[in-house]
Short mmCIF file of C-alpha atoms in Angstrom, two decimals:
data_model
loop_
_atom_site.label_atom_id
_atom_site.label_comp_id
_atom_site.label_asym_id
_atom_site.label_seq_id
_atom_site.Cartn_x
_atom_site.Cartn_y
_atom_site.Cartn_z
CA UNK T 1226 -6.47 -9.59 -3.09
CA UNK T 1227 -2.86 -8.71 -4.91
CA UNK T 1228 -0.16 -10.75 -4.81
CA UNK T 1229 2.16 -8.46 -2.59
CA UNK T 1230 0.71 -7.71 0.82
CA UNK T 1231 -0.08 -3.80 1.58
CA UNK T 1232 2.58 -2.29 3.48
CA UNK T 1233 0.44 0.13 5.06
CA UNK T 1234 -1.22 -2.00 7.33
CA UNK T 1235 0.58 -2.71 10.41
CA UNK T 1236 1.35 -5.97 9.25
CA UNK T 1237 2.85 -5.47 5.85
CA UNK T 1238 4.98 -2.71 7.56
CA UNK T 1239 6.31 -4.51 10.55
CA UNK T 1240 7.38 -7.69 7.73
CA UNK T 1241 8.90 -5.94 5.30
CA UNK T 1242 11.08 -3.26 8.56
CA UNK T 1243 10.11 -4.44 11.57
CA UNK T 1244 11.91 -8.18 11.59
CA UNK T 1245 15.51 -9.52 12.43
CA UNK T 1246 15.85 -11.76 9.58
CA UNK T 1247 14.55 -9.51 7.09
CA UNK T 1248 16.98 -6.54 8.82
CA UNK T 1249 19.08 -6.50 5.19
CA UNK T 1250 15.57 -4.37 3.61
CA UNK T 1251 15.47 -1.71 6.39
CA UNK T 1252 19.19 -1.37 6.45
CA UNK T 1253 19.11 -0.89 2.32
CA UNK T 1254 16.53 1.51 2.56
CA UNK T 1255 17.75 3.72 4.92
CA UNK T 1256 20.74 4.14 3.28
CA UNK T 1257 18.97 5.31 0.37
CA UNK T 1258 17.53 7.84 2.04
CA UNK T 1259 20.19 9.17 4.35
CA UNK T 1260 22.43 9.06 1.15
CA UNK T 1261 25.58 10.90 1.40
CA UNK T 1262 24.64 11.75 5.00
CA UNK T 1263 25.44 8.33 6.79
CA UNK T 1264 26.09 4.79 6.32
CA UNK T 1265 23.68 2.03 8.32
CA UNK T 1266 26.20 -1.06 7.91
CA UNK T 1267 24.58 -3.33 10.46
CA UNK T 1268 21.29 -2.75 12.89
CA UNK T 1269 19.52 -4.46 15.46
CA UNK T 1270 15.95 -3.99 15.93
CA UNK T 1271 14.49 -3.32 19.51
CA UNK T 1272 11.30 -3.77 21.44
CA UNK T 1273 8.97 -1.23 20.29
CA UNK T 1274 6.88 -0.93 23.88
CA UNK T 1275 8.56 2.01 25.90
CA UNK T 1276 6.62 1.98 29.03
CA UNK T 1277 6.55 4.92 31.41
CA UNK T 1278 8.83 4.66 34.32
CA UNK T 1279 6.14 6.11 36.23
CA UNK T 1280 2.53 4.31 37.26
CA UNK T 1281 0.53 6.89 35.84
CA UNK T 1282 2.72 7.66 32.43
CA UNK T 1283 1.79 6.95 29.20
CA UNK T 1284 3.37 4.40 27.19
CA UNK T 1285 4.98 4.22 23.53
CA UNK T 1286 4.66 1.74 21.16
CA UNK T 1287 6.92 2.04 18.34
CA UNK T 1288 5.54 0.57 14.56
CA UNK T 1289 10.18 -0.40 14.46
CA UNK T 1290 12.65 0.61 16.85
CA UNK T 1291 16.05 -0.17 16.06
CA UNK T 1292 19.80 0.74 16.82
CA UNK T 1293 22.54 0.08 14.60
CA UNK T 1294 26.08 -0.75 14.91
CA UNK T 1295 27.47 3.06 15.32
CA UNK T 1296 25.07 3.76 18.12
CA UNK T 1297 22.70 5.56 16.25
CA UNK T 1298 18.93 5.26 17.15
CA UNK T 1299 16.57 4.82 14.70
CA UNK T 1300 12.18 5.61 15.09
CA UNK T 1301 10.61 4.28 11.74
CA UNK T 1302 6.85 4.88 11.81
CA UNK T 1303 4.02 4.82 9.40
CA UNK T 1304 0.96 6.48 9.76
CA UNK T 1305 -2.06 5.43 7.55
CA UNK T 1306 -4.82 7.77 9.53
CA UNK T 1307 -4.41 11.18 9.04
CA UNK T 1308 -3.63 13.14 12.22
CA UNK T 1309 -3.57 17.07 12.89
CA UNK T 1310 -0.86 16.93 15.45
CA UNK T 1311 1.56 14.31 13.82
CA UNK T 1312 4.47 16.29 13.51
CA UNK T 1313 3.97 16.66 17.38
CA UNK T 1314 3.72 13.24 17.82
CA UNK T 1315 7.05 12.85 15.65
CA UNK T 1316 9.05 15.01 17.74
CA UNK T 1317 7.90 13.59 21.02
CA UNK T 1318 8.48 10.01 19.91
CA UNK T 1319 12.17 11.39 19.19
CA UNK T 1320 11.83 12.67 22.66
CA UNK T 1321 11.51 9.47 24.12
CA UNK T 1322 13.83 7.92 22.21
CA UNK T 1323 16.41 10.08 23.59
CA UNK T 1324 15.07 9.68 26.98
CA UNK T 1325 15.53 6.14 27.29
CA UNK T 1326 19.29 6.77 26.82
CA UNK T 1327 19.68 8.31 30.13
CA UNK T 1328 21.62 6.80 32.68
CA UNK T 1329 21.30 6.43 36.79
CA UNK T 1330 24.08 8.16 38.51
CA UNK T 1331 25.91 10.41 39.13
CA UNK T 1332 28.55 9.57 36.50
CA UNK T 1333 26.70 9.97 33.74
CA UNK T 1334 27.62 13.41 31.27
CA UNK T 1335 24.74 13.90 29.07
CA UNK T 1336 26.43 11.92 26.32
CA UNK T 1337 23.89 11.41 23.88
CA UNK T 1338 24.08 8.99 20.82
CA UNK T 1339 21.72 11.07 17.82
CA UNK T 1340 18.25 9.55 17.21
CA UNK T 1341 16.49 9.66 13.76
CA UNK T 1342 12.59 9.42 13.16
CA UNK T 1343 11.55 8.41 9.98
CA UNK T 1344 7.85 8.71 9.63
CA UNK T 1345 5.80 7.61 6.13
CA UNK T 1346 2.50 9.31 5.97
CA UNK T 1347 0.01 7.92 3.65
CA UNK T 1348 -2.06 11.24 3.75
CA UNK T 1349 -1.46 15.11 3.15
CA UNK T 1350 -0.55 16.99 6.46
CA UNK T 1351 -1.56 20.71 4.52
CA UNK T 1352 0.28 23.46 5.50
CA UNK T 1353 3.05 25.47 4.77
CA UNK T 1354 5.18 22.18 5.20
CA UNK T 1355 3.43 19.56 3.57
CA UNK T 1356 5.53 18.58 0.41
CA UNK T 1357 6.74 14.99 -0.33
CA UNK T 1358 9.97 14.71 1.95
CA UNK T 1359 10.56 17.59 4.79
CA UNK T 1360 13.74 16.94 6.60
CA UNK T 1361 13.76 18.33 10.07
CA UNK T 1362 17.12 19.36 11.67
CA UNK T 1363 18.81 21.38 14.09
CA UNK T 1364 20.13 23.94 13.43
CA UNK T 1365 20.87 28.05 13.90
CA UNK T 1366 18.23 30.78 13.02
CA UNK T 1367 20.56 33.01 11.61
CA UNK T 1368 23.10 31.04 9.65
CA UNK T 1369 21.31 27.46 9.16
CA UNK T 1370 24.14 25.69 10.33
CA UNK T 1371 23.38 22.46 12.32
CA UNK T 1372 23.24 23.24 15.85
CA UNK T 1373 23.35 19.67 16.68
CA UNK T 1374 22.97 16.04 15.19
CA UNK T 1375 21.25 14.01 17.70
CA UNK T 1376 17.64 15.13 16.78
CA UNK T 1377 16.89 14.58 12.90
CA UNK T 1378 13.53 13.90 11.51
CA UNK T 1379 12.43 12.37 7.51
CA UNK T 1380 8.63 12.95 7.02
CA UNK T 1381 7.53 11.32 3.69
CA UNK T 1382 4.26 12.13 2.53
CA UNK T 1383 3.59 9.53 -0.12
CA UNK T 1384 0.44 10.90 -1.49
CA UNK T 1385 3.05 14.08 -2.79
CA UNK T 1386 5.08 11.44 -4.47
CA UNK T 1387 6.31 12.79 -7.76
CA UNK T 1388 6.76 9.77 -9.62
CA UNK T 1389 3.91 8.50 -12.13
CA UNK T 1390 5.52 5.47 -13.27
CA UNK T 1391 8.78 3.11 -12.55
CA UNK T 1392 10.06 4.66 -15.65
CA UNK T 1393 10.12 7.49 -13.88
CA UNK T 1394 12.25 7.09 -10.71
CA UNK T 1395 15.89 8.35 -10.58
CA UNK T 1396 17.53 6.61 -7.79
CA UNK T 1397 17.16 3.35 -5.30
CA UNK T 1398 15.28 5.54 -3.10
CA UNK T 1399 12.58 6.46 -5.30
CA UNK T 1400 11.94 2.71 -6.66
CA UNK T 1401 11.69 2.17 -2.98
CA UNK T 1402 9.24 4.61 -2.84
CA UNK T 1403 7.80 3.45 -6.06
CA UNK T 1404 7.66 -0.14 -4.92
CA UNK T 1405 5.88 0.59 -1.46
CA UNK T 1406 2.77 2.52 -3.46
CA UNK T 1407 2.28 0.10 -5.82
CA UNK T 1408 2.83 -2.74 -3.75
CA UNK T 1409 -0.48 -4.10 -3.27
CA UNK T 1410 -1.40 -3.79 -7.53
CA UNK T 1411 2.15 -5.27 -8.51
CA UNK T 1412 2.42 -8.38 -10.26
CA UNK T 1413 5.68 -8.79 -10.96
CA UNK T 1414 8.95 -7.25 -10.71
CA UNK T 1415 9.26 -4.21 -13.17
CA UNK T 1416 12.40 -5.12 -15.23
CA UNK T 1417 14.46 -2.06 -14.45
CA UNK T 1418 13.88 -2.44 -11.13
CA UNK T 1419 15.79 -5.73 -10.80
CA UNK T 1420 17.66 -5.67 -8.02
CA UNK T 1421 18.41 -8.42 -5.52
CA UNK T 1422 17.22 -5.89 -2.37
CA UNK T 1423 13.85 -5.77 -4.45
CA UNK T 1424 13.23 -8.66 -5.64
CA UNK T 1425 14.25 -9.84 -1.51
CA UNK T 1426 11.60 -7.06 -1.01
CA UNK T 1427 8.97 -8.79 -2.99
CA UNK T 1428 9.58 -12.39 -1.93
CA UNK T 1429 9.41 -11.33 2.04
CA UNK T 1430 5.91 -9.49 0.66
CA UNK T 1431 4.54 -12.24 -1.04
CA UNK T 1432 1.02 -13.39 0.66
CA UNK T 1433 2.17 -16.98 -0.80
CA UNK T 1434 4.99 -17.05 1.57
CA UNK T 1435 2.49 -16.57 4.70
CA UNK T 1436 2.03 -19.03 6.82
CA UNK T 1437 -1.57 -19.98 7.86
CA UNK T 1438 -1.15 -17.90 10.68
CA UNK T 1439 0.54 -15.11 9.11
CA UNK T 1440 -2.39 -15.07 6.90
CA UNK T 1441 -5.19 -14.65 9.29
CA UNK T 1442 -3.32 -11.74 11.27
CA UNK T 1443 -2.61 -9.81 7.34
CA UNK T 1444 -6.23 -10.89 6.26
CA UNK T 1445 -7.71 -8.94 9.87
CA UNK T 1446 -5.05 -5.90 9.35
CA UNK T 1447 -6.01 -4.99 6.06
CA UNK T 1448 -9.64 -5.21 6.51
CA UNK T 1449 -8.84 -2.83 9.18
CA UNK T 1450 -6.98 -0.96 6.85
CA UNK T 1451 -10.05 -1.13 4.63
CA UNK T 1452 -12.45 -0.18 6.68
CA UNK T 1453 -10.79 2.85 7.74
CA UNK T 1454 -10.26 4.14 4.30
CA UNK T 1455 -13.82 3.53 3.26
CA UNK T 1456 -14.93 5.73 5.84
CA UNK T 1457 -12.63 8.60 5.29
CA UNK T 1458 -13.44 8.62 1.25
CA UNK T 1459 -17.15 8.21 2.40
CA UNK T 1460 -16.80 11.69 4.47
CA UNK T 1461 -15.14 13.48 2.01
CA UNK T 1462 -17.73 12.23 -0.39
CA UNK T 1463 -20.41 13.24 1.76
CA UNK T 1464 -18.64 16.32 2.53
CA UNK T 1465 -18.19 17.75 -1.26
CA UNK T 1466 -21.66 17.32 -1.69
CA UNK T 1467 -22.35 19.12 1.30
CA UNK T 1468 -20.59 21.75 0.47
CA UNK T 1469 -21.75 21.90 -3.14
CA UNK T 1470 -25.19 22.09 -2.26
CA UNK T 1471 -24.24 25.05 0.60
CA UNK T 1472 -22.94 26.71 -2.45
CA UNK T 1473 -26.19 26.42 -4.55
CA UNK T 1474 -28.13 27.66 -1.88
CA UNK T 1475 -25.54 30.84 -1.22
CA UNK T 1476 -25.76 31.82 -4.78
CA UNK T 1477 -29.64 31.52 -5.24
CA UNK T 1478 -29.81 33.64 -2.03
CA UNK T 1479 -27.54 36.38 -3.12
CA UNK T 1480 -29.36 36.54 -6.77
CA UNK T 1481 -32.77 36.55 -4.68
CA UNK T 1482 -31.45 39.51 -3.29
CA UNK T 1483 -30.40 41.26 -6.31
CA UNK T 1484 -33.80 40.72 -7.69
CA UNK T 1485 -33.32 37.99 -10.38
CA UNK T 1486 -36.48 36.25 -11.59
CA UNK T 1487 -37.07 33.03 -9.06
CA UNK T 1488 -37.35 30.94 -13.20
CA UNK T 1489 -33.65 32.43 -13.54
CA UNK T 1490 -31.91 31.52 -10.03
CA UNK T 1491 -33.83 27.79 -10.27
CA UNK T 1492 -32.15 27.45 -14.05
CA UNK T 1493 -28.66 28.46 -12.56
CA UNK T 1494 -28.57 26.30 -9.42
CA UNK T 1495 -30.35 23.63 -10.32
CA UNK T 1496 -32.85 24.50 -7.06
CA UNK T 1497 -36.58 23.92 -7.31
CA UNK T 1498 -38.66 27.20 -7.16
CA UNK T 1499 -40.27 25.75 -3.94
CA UNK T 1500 -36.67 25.53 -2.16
CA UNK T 1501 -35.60 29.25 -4.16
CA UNK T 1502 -39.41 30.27 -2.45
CA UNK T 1503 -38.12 29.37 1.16
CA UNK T 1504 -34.61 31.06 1.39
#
């Protein structure tokens, strides 16, 4: 075990952004990445469980829901699992989000306070999308203008991340980014990334600073963790070989067909004459 817990487990996550007292690393960070687009000065985290106001609704529960001191909502989830629908899931998260600002009566005039998702993806999503940060606005076909600010989504797809080394990273943001990868395999503090935010960062993610019962709950999460990505790398294992054996047997067919000496197609594919023989 590292000296920095793994902030892709649900407990590593919710410690370093998910907790009151430790509010000053979530406000830093999004600030980094909303840069130049608006300033988080305070924020006040919220209960993550939004349950239905009907019986037979279905419930949210939110990895860090916050609000800060402007009004502005804030969704900040990370997904470990990959998941086919997740930009779906994003955008009705957002959905719900907005939902819970509605008010009973008559009064009320559709004022709306603008709610951001931030969503960290520790997988590829594929597709014409899937880079290392989409930002979802908005906004009008024709001229790309904003149409409005109250829905605005930040996917980050960390396995796209750009940066090999801490030598590397440009800004705050990306040593944030940096930092969170390489969490779990750090042993100290790079020296050009001294900064008190980070090294705050690191002492709220050191598993010395656990209590007993911290411990136990981070110990069960990351086997958890674990286990899940043993099984995905052991289906993608079994999967390439799979599929490289589907291949051999394509090939030796198709020079079967062509007439090729069975001593020929068993040299190229590696196939025994006996399986060539049964094709």
């Amino acid at each position: 075990m590292g000296r920095f817990i793994n902030p892709f487990t649900d407990f590593g996550f919710h410690r370093i952004f998910g907790q009151e007292i430790h509010k000053e690393l979530l406000i830093d960070f999004l600030n980094q990445l909303l840069k130049g687009e608006r300033e988080v000065r305070d924020i006040r985290i919220k209960n993550p469980l939004q349950t239905p106001e009907l019986e037979e609704g279905r419930g949210v529960v939110f990895d860090v829901y916050c609000e800060d001191s402007d009004g502005v909502w804030f969704v900040v989830e990370m997904q470990a699992a990959a998941q086919p629908y997740f930009y779906d899931r994003g955008l009705y998260y957002l959905a719900r989000a907005i939902d819970q600002q509605g008010q009973r009566g008559k009064d009320w005039k559709f004022e709306l306070q603008p709610v951001y998702g931030v969503f960290f993806l520790n997988f590829k999503m594929e597709g014409e999308f899937s880079k290392f940060r989409t930002d979802v606005i908005l906004a009008d076909r024709s001229t790309g203008r904003m149409f409005s600010d109250k829905i605005r989504q930040v996917y980050l797809e960390l396995p796209y991340f750009p940066r090999g080394s801490w030598e590397e990273c440009e800004n705050d943001f990306e040593r944030w980014i940096y930092l969170l990868k390489h969490m779990e395999t750090l042993e100290r503090m790079p020296e050009r990334l001294r900064k008190s935010v980070f090294e705050r960062l690191l002492e709220v993610a050191d598993v010395a600073s656990l209590t007993k019962e911290e411990r136990v709950l981070y110990d069960e999460a990351l086997k958890r963790y674990r286990d899940y990505k043993n099984t995905v790398e052991y289906a993608e294992e079994k999967g390439i070989k799979k599929g490289i054996e589907q291949g051999k047997l394509e090939m030796a067919l198709a020079m079967k067909r062509k007439g090729i000496p069975l001593e020929v197609i068993a040299e190229c594919s590696g196939l025994s004459l006996e399986e060539i023989e049964r094709l």
